Amino acid sequence: MIALKVDNLSKTFALPRRLFGPARPGVRAVRPVSFQVEKGETLGIVGESGCGKSTFARMLVGLLEPTTGRIEIAGKALDTADPAAFGRLIQYVFQDPISSLNPRKTIRQIMETPLRLLHGMTRADRAARIAEIFDSVNLREEFLDRYPHEFSGGQAQRIGIARALAAAPEIIVLDEPVSALDVSVQAQVLNLLADLRAEFDLTYLFISHDLAVVEAVSDRVVVLYFGAVVEIGRAESIFNAPRHPYTRLLADSAPVVGRPLTAPEQRDTELPDPLNPPPGCAFAGRCPRATEICRAQDPPLTQMGDDQLAACHHPLDP
Amino acid sequence: MSGFLKLLFRNRLAAVGAVVLGTILVLVLITPLLPLKDPNVTDTANKFIPPFTEGHLLGTDHLGRDQLSRLLHGTRLSLAVGLAAAVIAATLGSAVGIIAGYFGGRTDNVIMRGVDMLMAFPYILLALAIVAALGPGLLNALIAVAAVNIPFFARNIRGITVSLAGREFIDAARLAGKGHTRIILTELLPNVLPTIVIAMSTTVGWMILETAGLSFLGLGSQPPVADLGSMLGKGRDSLITDPHTSIVPGVMIFLIVMSVNLLGDGVRDALDPRLKSGALSRPRAMTAVNRKGPVPETDDKGLLNIQNLETQFHVGPRVYRAVNDVSLHVKPGECLGVIGESGSGKSVTALSVMGLVASPPGVITGGAVRYAGEDLLGASYKSLRTKRGENVAYIFQDPLSTLHPLYRVGDQLAEAIQCHHKISDAKARARSLELLRAVRIPNAESRLRDYPHEMSGGMRQRVGIAMAMANDPDVIIADEPTTALDVTVQAQILALLDDLRRERGLAIVFITHDFGVVAQLTDRVAVMYAGQIVEQGRTEEVLSRPLHPYTRRLIACVPELGGGRRRLEAIPGLPPMVDKLPRGCAFAARCDKAQDSCRAAPIALSRDGDRAVRCLFPEEALRKDAS
């Protein structure tokens, strides 16, 4: 069963109009993206800063209006006008656990809001449900009457996860959920997420810049570059046998114990300018394999191998 | 609340203001009950009686009305009007500000341009125009004063709201099903309320003054009703012959406005989080040193040698023992890694070297930091300052917050050089260019003229490194320099640092939480936990054969690329708070090998050559025989 289907979703941010001269074209933060996610699957989304992964995530949960395209959850197209309708189907866990909790509200007030507004539960039902969720995320109930600043990052992130669970969604978008946490706590939270997925039959979209973490938690991985999908593949194979040179560059750049220090890239490479995007492949300026066609034509996402897709004119050999 | 009051009354001037204002408030509240004469009954036979006369304590005015009675009734009226104007202005202004800040875009633009237009008129002129349109009268004066103060609140509150509206908890509330009204009332309002109170407490005095001003001009209260402004206005006619008729209301206005302002400033200082966090107590230029024990003898290890360093933070009655008995050294051309989780004391150790820990609350309570044999902790500020940047330089995590946003990077580099060397601007500029080339910034010539915000994160960190290199230091302390960067950029920065150290024989202390980075860059590594070094040794040995259970389990926590999908090892629990350190091993509570002996007494660091471990039951025995 398909839990989430994204069709040609894109976002262009309008630039402020100039006093004189023609209207400017706007910044294309996300180019048309299409994919689907099976129920119970974890889809990893990796990319560097500015690749559009947060913009993409915010469109998925309805916090940002897409410029084109549609989102279907469990076969139904979503109406972007009503965040509450989104809220019952898809929830979001934020990167910064502390700043995603209102500093002037107790944890109980924060936890009750989705139960009351999305599901209209009575007070007794709410208390029972909160107790149940807190038990699932290994938090003590005495935390409920405290304020967010009293918690460590790991605890606050559990509260953020608990809030997302309270809405009883089908899908949870996890936007860098562990990058603000220490490694020992990071592992606790990642394992908790894996347990919850099984317990509540959830589908995850896991966004991160950390390839090793994404590989450890995902079934499939989408690699984004400059607002577009450059490669999709199974987590176990995409970094071992990348087809797109950018995926290879990412995999080679991650510091790994036992690998000597090398800069995998020439030092004077320039990143593409979002205000003045290159005509062809956005990666051509950094790519050792780039030729004339790359600078002229944007490569489409094509099937390569059984379950791998890459957008490249000169893909790497598997 | 009691904390707020305590903070407020620690400010003596605010306490004086509160007492004066309180007295006046009590007096005007009980005025109707006091045995006073009717304030509006004229008695022209007894006009201009001087103060302290029988029956007229403060004398009488030009119509023979009792001044004391008029003063108290007038004060009552003035205060009521001023406060009412403040409340109205705060309510309307804040509502406008929150709506503009929350919705942003066109709404914001239209509202704020309207507010700007209101502000373009001179203050008193606008009030006069409003009163002229509505006609004189106290109520109309109140409306005018409130109206001219709305922009102040609107602009203030809009600023706060804009920064709050971008925060993630607002998005979270929207996903929890809250509509705009609910978000504004239940999420935003509680967060801007302190600011509204602060703004009100600092403007209420001003508004009382403005109301008095309008009455003084005859546009506020109408005869025979008195308020302070109209009393002053009438008194003016006989200022020379009978000064008491104007001095009495004048002194009252002075007392009210002065006490309101003193109290308002106190309230602001006590409520403002920026001031509360210590912005009022500026840290000293170097960390306070108060060594309890003797200074350790030099042992001639390395160029930079940290011996038994202890750094603490004294906050009220609590003592945070951030760094306990840390010894590290680094030789020229060597790269020492310091690895640990947040709160392990690795950054405080690094900052202690050059006395950069903010003091108060930081105090170095023991040990020594030797640069080429000289103890830096005992050094004077002058000597320390000549060494900062010249001998030991730092690279910090976030170059956006360490570079000054308003100066071009070339000028900042030149300044760093000219701080230590008297050279001409042209020479400093040439040297800056050379430095930018050395850190491999493309188009260095044109980049000199860039502001920090015009550069990408990787470029900015290169400038940070160039600035650290500016005076050819021997030691560079890099505190998580690549944590904020993308992996592809991180790889380039690490390669650059490695090249620099090999070319120039730099000693690098590299602080990080990433084992991959440690493995690739460093020769030796020290692992810190709860302010102590728990393990130390050559990097490949520590990583391949960890001795301390914490090191072993921390390495196991980190997922490595190429491992496929799996369950990760985790360390249950949290590190201890450094103000409540246990007596024995700090890791014992999370360790599966811990025995009673671990908790009983502090564990010593056992050494074997380069290798050291602080554990009673290490994973493997430390070979004492081989050295």
CSV table of N, CA, C and O in Angstrom, one decimal, chain B residues 211-305:
chain,number,residue,atom,x,y,z
B,211,THR,N,0.0,64.3,29.3
B,211,THR,CA,-1.4,64.7,29.7
B,211,THR,C,-1.3,66.1,30.4
B,211,THR,O,-2.1,67.0,30.1
B,212,ALA,N,-0.3,66.2,31.3
B,212,ALA,CA,-0.2,67.4,32.0
B,212,ALA,C,0.1,68.6,31.1
B,212,ALA,O,-0.4,69.7,31.2
B,213,GLY,N,0.9,68.2,30.0
B,213,GLY,CA,1.3,69.3,29.0
B,213,GLY,C,0.0,69.8,28.3
B,213,GLY,O,-0.1,71.0,28.2
B,214,LEU,N,-0.8,68.9,27.9
B,214,LEU,CA,-2.1,69.3,27.2
B,214,LEU,C,-2.9,70.1,28.1
B,214,LEU,O,-3.5,71.1,27.7
B,215,SER,N,-3.0,69.7,29.4
B,215,SER,CA,-3.8,70.5,30.4
B,215,SER,C,-3.2,71.9,30.6
B,215,SER,O,-3.9,72.9,30.7
B,216,PHE,N,-1.9,71.9,30.6
B,216,PHE,CA,-1.2,73.2,30.8
B,216,PHE,C,-1.6,74.2,29.7
B,216,PHE,O,-1.8,75.3,29.9
B,217,LEU,N,-1.7,73.6,28.5
B,217,LEU,CA,-2.1,74.5,27.4
B,217,LEU,C,-3.6,74.8,27.4
B,217,LEU,O,-4.1,75.4,26.4
B,218,GLY,N,-4.3,74.2,28.4
B,218,GLY,CA,-5.7,74.5,28.4
B,218,GLY,C,-6.6,73.6,27.6
B,218,GLY,O,-7.8,73.8,27.3
B,219,LEU,N,-6.0,72.5,27.1
B,219,LEU,CA,-6.7,71.6,26.2
B,219,LEU,C,-7.2,70.4,26.9
B,219,LEU,O,-8.0,69.6,26.4
B,220,GLY,N,-6.7,70.2,28.2
B,220,GLY,CA,-7.1,69.0,28.9
B,220,GLY,C,-8.3,69.3,29.8
B,220,GLY,O,-9.3,69.7,29.3
B,221,SER,N,-8.0,69.1,31.1
B,221,SER,CA,-9.1,69.3,32.1
B,221,SER,C,-9.7,70.8,32.0
B,221,SER,O,-8.9,71.7,31.8
B,222,GLN,N,-11.0,70.9,32.1
B,222,GLN,CA,-11.6,72.2,32.0
B,222,GLN,C,-12.0,72.7,33.4
B,222,GLN,O,-12.4,71.9,34.3
B,223,PRO,N,-11.9,74.1,33.6
B,223,PRO,CA,-12.2,74.6,34.9
B,223,PRO,C,-13.7,74.3,35.3
B,223,PRO,O,-14.5,74.2,34.4
B,224,PRO,N,-14.0,74.1,36.5
B,224,PRO,CA,-13.1,74.3,37.7
B,224,PRO,C,-12.3,73.0,38.1
B,224,PRO,O,-11.5,73.1,39.0
B,225,VAL,N,-12.5,71.9,37.3
B,225,VAL,CA,-11.8,70.6,37.7
B,225,VAL,C,-10.3,70.8,37.6
B,225,VAL,O,-9.8,71.3,36.6
B,226,ALA,N,-9.6,70.4,38.6
B,226,ALA,CA,-8.1,70.5,38.6
B,226,ALA,C,-7.4,69.3,38.2
B,226,ALA,O,-7.8,68.2,38.6
B,227,ASP,N,-6.4,69.4,37.3
B,227,ASP,CA,-5.4,68.3,37.3
B,227,ASP,C,-4.1,69.0,37.4
B,227,ASP,O,-4.0,70.2,37.4
B,228,LEU,N,-3.0,68.3,37.4
B,228,LEU,CA,-1.7,68.9,37.7
B,228,LEU,C,-1.3,69.9,36.6
B,228,LEU,O,-0.8,71.0,36.9
B,229,GLY,N,-1.6,69.6,35.4
B,229,GLY,CA,-1.2,70.4,34.3
B,229,GLY,C,-2.0,71.8,34.3
B,229,GLY,O,-1.4,72.8,34.2
B,230,SER,N,-3.3,71.7,34.6
B,230,SER,CA,-4.1,72.9,34.6
B,230,SER,C,-3.7,73.8,35.8
B,230,SER,O,-3.7,75.0,35.8
B,231,MET,N,-3.4,73.1,37.0
B,231,MET,CA,-2.9,73.9,38.1
B,231,MET,C,-1.7,74.7,37.8
B,231,MET,O,-1.5,75.9,38.1
B,232,LEU,N,-0.7,74.0,37.1
B,232,LEU,CA,0.5,74.6,36.7
B,232,LEU,C,0.2,75.8,35.8
B,232,LEU,O,0.8,76.8,35.8
B,233,GLY,N,-0.7,75.6,34.8
B,233,GLY,CA,-1.0,76.6,33.8
B,233,GLY,C,-1.6,77.8,34.5
B,233,GLY,O,-1.2,79.0,34.1
B,234,LYS,N,-2.4,77.6,35.5
B,234,LYS,CA,-3.0,78.8,36.2
B,234,LYS,C,-1.9,79.5,37.1
B,234,LYS,O,-1.9,80.7,37.2
B,235,GLY,N,-1.1,78.6,37.7
B,235,GLY,CA,-0.1,79.2,38.6
B,235,GLY,C,0.9,80.0,37.8
B,235,GLY,O,1.5,80.9,38.4
B,236,ARG,N,1.1,79.7,36.5
B,236,ARG,CA,2.1,80.5,35.7
B,236,ARG,C,1.8,82.0,35.8
B,236,ARG,O,2.8,82.8,35.8
B,237,ASP,N,0.5,82.4,35.8
B,237,ASP,CA,0.2,83.8,35.7
B,237,ASP,C,0.8,84.6,36.9
B,237,ASP,O,1.0,85.8,36.8
B,238,SER,N,0.9,83.9,38.1
B,238,SER,CA,1.4,84.6,39.3
B,238,SER,C,2.7,83.9,39.7
B,238,SER,O,3.0,83.9,40.9
B,239,LEU,N,3.5,83.5,38.7
B,239,LEU,CA,4.7,82.8,39.1
B,239,LEU,C,5.7,83.7,39.9
B,239,LEU,O,6.3,83.2,40.8
B,240,ILE,N,5.8,85.0,39.6
B,240,ILE,CA,6.7,85.9,40.3
B,240,ILE,C,6.2,86.3,41.7
B,240,ILE,O,6.9,86.1,42.7
B,241,THR,N,4.9,86.7,41.7
B,241,THR,CA,4.4,87.2,43.0
B,241,THR,C,4.1,86.1,43.9
B,241,THR,O,4.4,86.2,45.1
B,242,ASP,N,3.5,85.0,43.5
B,242,ASP,CA,3.1,83.9,44.4
B,242,ASP,C,3.6,82.6,43.8
B,242,ASP,O,2.8,81.8,43.3
B,243,PRO,N,4.9,82.4,44.0
B,243,PRO,CA,5.5,81.2,43.3
B,243,PRO,C,4.9,79.9,43.8
B,243,PRO,O,4.9,78.8,43.1
B,244,HIS,N,4.3,79.8,45.0
B,244,HIS,CA,3.9,78.5,45.6
B,244,HIS,C,2.8,77.9,44.7
B,244,HIS,O,2.6,76.7,44.7
B,245,THR,N,2.0,78.7,44.0
B,245,THR,CA,0.9,78.1,43.2
B,245,THR,C,1.4,77.3,42.0
B,245,THR,O,0.8,76.4,41.6
B,246,SER,N,2.6,77.6,41.6
B,246,SER,CA,3.2,76.7,40.5
B,246,SER,C,4.2,75.7,41.1
B,246,SER,O,4.3,74.6,40.5
B,247,ILE,N,4.8,76.1,42.2
B,247,ILE,CA,5.8,75.1,42.7
B,247,ILE,C,5.1,73.8,43.2
B,247,ILE,O,5.6,72.7,43.0
B,248,VAL,N,4.0,74.0,43.9
B,248,VAL,CA,3.3,72.8,44.5
B,248,VAL,C,3.0,71.8,43.4
B,248,VAL,O,3.4,70.6,43.5
B,249,PRO,N,2.2,72.1,42.3
B,249,PRO,CA,2.0,71.1,41.3
B,249,PRO,C,3.3,70.7,40.6
B,249,PRO,O,3.4,69.5,40.2
B,250,GLY,N,4.2,71.6,40.4
B,250,GLY,CA,5.4,71.2,39.7
B,250,GLY,C,6.2,70.2,40.5
B,250,GLY,O,6.7,69.2,39.9
B,251,VAL,N,6.3,70.3,41.8
B,251,VAL,CA,7.0,69.3,42.6
B,251,VAL,C,6.3,68.0,42.5
B,251,VAL,O,7.0,66.9,42.4
B,252,MET,N,5.0,68.0,42.5
B,252,MET,CA,4.3,66.7,42.4
B,252,MET,C,4.5,66.0,41.1
B,252,MET,O,4.8,64.8,41.1
B,253,ILE,N,4.5,66.8,40.0
B,253,ILE,CA,4.8,66.2,38.7
B,253,ILE,C,6.2,65.6,38.7
B,253,ILE,O,6.4,64.5,38.2
B,254,PHE,N,7.1,66.4,39.2
B,254,PHE,CA,8.5,65.9,39.3
B,254,PHE,C,8.6,64.5,40.1
B,254,PHE,O,9.2,63.6,39.6
B,255,LEU,N,7.9,64.5,41.2
B,255,LEU,CA,8.0,63.3,42.1
B,255,LEU,C,7.4,62.1,41.4
B,255,LEU,O,7.9,61.0,41.4
B,256,ILE,N,6.2,62.3,40.7
B,256,ILE,CA,5.5,61.2,40.1
B,256,ILE,C,6.4,60.7,38.9
B,256,ILE,O,6.7,59.5,38.9
B,257,VAL,N,6.8,61.6,38.0
B,257,VAL,CA,7.5,61.1,36.9
B,257,VAL,C,8.8,60.5,37.2
B,257,VAL,O,9.2,59.4,36.7
B,258,MET,N,9.5,61.1,38.2
B,258,MET,CA,10.8,60.6,38.6
B,258,MET,C,10.7,59.2,39.2
B,258,MET,O,11.4,58.2,38.8
B,259,SER,N,9.7,59.0,40.1
B,259,SER,CA,9.5,57.7,40.8
B,259,SER,C,9.1,56.7,39.8
B,259,SER,O,9.5,55.5,39.8
B,260,VAL,N,8.2,57.1,38.8
B,260,VAL,CA,7.7,56.1,37.8
B,260,VAL,C,8.9,55.6,37.0
B,260,VAL,O,9.0,54.5,36.7
B,261,ASN,N,9.7,56.6,36.6
B,261,ASN,CA,10.8,56.2,35.7
B,261,ASN,C,11.9,55.4,36.4
B,261,ASN,O,12.3,54.4,35.9
B,262,LEU,N,12.2,55.7,37.7
B,262,LEU,CA,13.1,54.9,38.4
B,262,LEU,C,12.6,53.4,38.6
B,262,LEU,O,13.3,52.5,38.3
B,263,LEU,N,11.3,53.3,38.9
B,263,LEU,CA,10.7,52.0,39.1
B,263,LEU,C,10.6,51.3,37.8
B,263,LEU,O,10.9,50.1,37.7
B,264,GLY,N,10.3,52.1,36.7
B,264,GLY,CA,10.2,51.4,35.4
B,264,GLY,C,11.5,50.9,34.9
B,264,GLY,O,11.6,49.7,34.4
B,265,ASP,N,12.6,51.6,35.2
B,265,ASP,CA,13.9,51.1,34.8
B,265,ASP,C,14.2,49.9,35.6
B,265,ASP,O,14.8,48.9,35.1
B,266,GLY,N,13.9,49.9,36.9
B,266,GLY,CA,14.1,48.7,37.7
B,266,GLY,C,13.3,47.5,37.2
B,266,GLY,O,13.9,46.4,37.1
B,267,VAL,N,12.1,47.7,36.8
B,267,VAL,CA,11.3,46.6,36.3
B,267,VAL,C,11.9,46.1,35.1
B,267,VAL,O,12.0,44.9,34.8
B,268,ARG,N,12.3,47.0,34.2
B,268,ARG,CA,12.9,46.6,32.9
B,268,ARG,C,14.2,45.7,33.2
B,268,ARG,O,14.3,44.6,32.6
B,269,ASP,N,15.0,46.2,34.1
B,269,ASP,CA,16.2,45.4,34.4
B,269,ASP,C,15.9,44.1,35.0
B,269,ASP,O,16.6,43.1,34.7
B,270,ALA,N,14.9,44.0,35.8
B,270,ALA,CA,14.6,42.7,36.5
B,270,ALA,C,13.9,41.8,35.5
B,270,ALA,O,14.1,40.6,35.6
B,271,LEU,N,13.2,42.3,34.5
B,271,LEU,CA,12.4,41.4,33.6
B,271,LEU,C,13.2,41.0,32.4
B,271,LEU,O,13.0,40.0,31.8
B,272,ASP,N,14.0,41.9,31.9
B,272,ASP,CA,14.6,41.7,30.6
B,272,ASP,C,15.6,40.6,30.6
B,272,ASP,O,16.6,40.6,31.4
B,273,PRO,N,15.3,39.5,29.8
B,273,PRO,CA,16.2,38.3,29.9
B,273,PRO,C,17.6,38.6,29.5
B,273,PRO,O,18.6,38.0,30.0
B,274,ARG,N,17.8,39.6,28.6
B,274,ARG,CA,19.2,39.9,28.2
B,274,ARG,C,20.0,40.4,29.3
B,274,ARG,O,21.2,40.1,29.5
B,275,LEU,N,19.3,41.3,30.1
B,275,LEU,CA,20.1,41.9,31.2
B,275,LEU,C,20.2,40.9,32.4
B,275,LEU,O,21.2,40.9,33.1
B,276,LYS,N,19.2,40.0,32.5
B,276,LYS,CA,19.2,39.0,33.6
B,276,LYS,C,20.4,38.0,33.3
B,276,LYS,O,21.0,37.6,34.2
B,277,SER,N,20.7,37.8,32.0
B,277,SER,CA,21.7,36.7,31.8
B,277,SER,C,23.1,37.3,32.0
B,277,SER,O,24.1,36.6,31.6
B,278,GLY,N,23.2,38.5,32.5
B,278,GLY,CA,24.5,38.9,32.9
B,278,GLY,C,25.1,40.0,32.0
B,278,GLY,O,26.3,40.3,32.1
B,279,ALA,N,24.3,40.6,31.1
B,279,ALA,CA,24.8,41.6,30.2
B,279,ALA,C,25.2,42.8,31.0
B,279,ALA,O,26.0,43.6,30.6
B,280,LEU,N,24.6,43.0,32.2
B,280,LEU,CA,24.9,44.1,33.0
B,280,LEU,C,26.3,44.0,33.7
B,280,LEU,O,27.0,44.9,33.9
B,281,SER,N,26.7,42.7,34.0
B,281,SER,CA,28.0,42.5,34.6
B,281,SER,C,28.9,42.0,33.5
B,281,SER,O,28.9,40.8,33.2
B,282,ARG,N,29.6,42.9,32.9
B,282,ARG,CA,30.5,42.6,31.8
B,282,ARG,C,31.6,41.7,32.3
B,282,ARG,O,32.2,42.0,33.4
B,283,PRO,N,32.0,40.6,31.6
B,283,PRO,CA,33.1,39.8,32.0
B,283,PRO,C,34.4,40.5,32.0
B,283,PRO,O,34.5,41.5,31.2
B,284,ARG,N,35.3,40.1,32.8
B,284,ARG,CA,36.6,40.7,32.8
B,284,ARG,C,37.4,40.3,31.6
B,284,ARG,O,37.0,39.4,30.9
B,285,ALA,N,38.5,41.0,31.4
B,285,ALA,CA,39.3,40.8,30.2
B,285,ALA,C,40.0,39.5,30.2
B,285,ALA,O,40.5,39.0,29.2
B,286,MET,N,40.2,38.9,31.4
B,286,MET,CA,40.8,37.6,31.5
B,286,MET,C,40.1,36.8,32.6
B,286,MET,O,39.6,37.4,33.5
B,287,THR,N,40.2,35.5,32.5
B,287,THR,CA,39.6,34.7,33.6
B,287,THR,C,40.3,34.9,34.9
B,287,THR,O,41.5,35.0,35.0
B,288,ALA,N,39.4,34.9,36.0
B,288,ALA,CA,40.0,35.0,37.3
B,288,ALA,C,40.7,33.8,37.6
B,288,ALA,O,40.3,32.7,37.3
B,289,VAL,N,41.9,33.9,38.3
B,289,VAL,CA,42.7,32.7,38.7
B,289,VAL,C,42.8,32.8,40.2
B,289,VAL,O,43.2,33.8,40.8
B,290,ASN,N,42.4,31.7,40.8
B,290,ASN,CA,42.4,31.6,42.3
B,290,ASN,C,42.8,30.2,42.7
B,290,ASN,O,42.0,29.4,43.0
B,291,ARG,N,44.1,30.0,42.6
B,291,ARG,CA,44.6,28.6,42.7
B,291,ARG,C,44.7,28.2,44.2
B,291,ARG,O,45.3,28.9,45.0
B,292,LYS,N,44.0,27.1,44.6
B,292,LYS,CA,44.0,26.7,46.0
B,292,LYS,C,45.3,26.0,46.3
B,292,LYS,O,45.9,26.3,47.4
B,293,GLY,N,45.8,25.2,45.5
B,293,GLY,CA,47.0,24.4,45.8
B,293,GLY,C,48.2,25.0,45.2
B,293,GLY,O,48.1,26.1,44.7
B,294,PRO,N,49.4,24.4,45.4
B,294,PRO,CA,50.6,24.9,44.8
B,294,PRO,C,50.6,24.8,43.3
B,294,PRO,O,49.9,23.9,42.7
B,295,VAL,N,51.3,25.6,42.6
B,295,VAL,CA,51.4,25.5,41.1
B,295,VAL,C,52.3,24.3,40.8
B,295,VAL,O,53.4,24.2,41.3
B,296,PRO,N,51.8,23.4,39.9
B,296,PRO,CA,52.6,22.2,39.6
B,296,PRO,C,54.0,22.6,38.9
B,296,PRO,O,54.0,23.6,38.2
B,297,GLU,N,55.0,21.9,39.3
B,297,GLU,CA,56.3,22.1,38.6
B,297,GLU,C,56.2,21.8,37.2
B,297,GLU,O,55.5,20.9,36.7
B,298,THR,N,57.1,22.5,36.4
B,298,THR,CA,57.0,22.2,34.9
B,298,THR,C,57.7,20.9,34.7
B,298,THR,O,58.6,20.4,35.4
B,299,ASP,N,57.1,20.2,33.7
B,299,ASP,CA,57.7,18.8,33.4
B,299,ASP,C,58.1,18.8,31.9
B,299,ASP,O,58.4,17.7,31.4
B,300,ASP,N,58.2,20.0,31.3
B,300,ASP,CA,58.8,20.1,30.0
B,300,ASP,C,58.2,19.2,28.9
B,300,ASP,O,58.9,18.6,28.1
B,301,LYS,N,56.9,19.0,29.0
B,301,LYS,CA,56.3,18.2,28.0
B,301,LYS,C,55.7,19.1,27.0
B,301,LYS,O,54.8,19.9,27.3
B,302,GLY,N,56.1,19.1,25.7
B,302,GLY,CA,55.4,19.8,24.7
B,302,GLY,C,55.5,21.3,24.7
B,302,GLY,O,56.0,21.9,25.7
B,303,LEU,N,55.0,21.9,23.7
B,303,LEU,CA,55.1,23.4,23.6
B,303,LEU,C,54.0,24.0,24.4
B,303,LEU,O,54.2,25.0,25.1
B,304,LEU,N,52.8,23.5,24.3
B,304,LEU,CA,51.7,23.9,25.2
B,304,LEU,C,51.4,22.7,26.1
B,304,LEU,O,51.2,21.6,25.7
B,305,ASN,N,51.5,23.0,27.4
B,305,ASN,CA,51.4,22.0,28.4
B,305,ASN,C,50.3,22.4,29.5
B,305,ASN,O,50.6,23.3,30.2
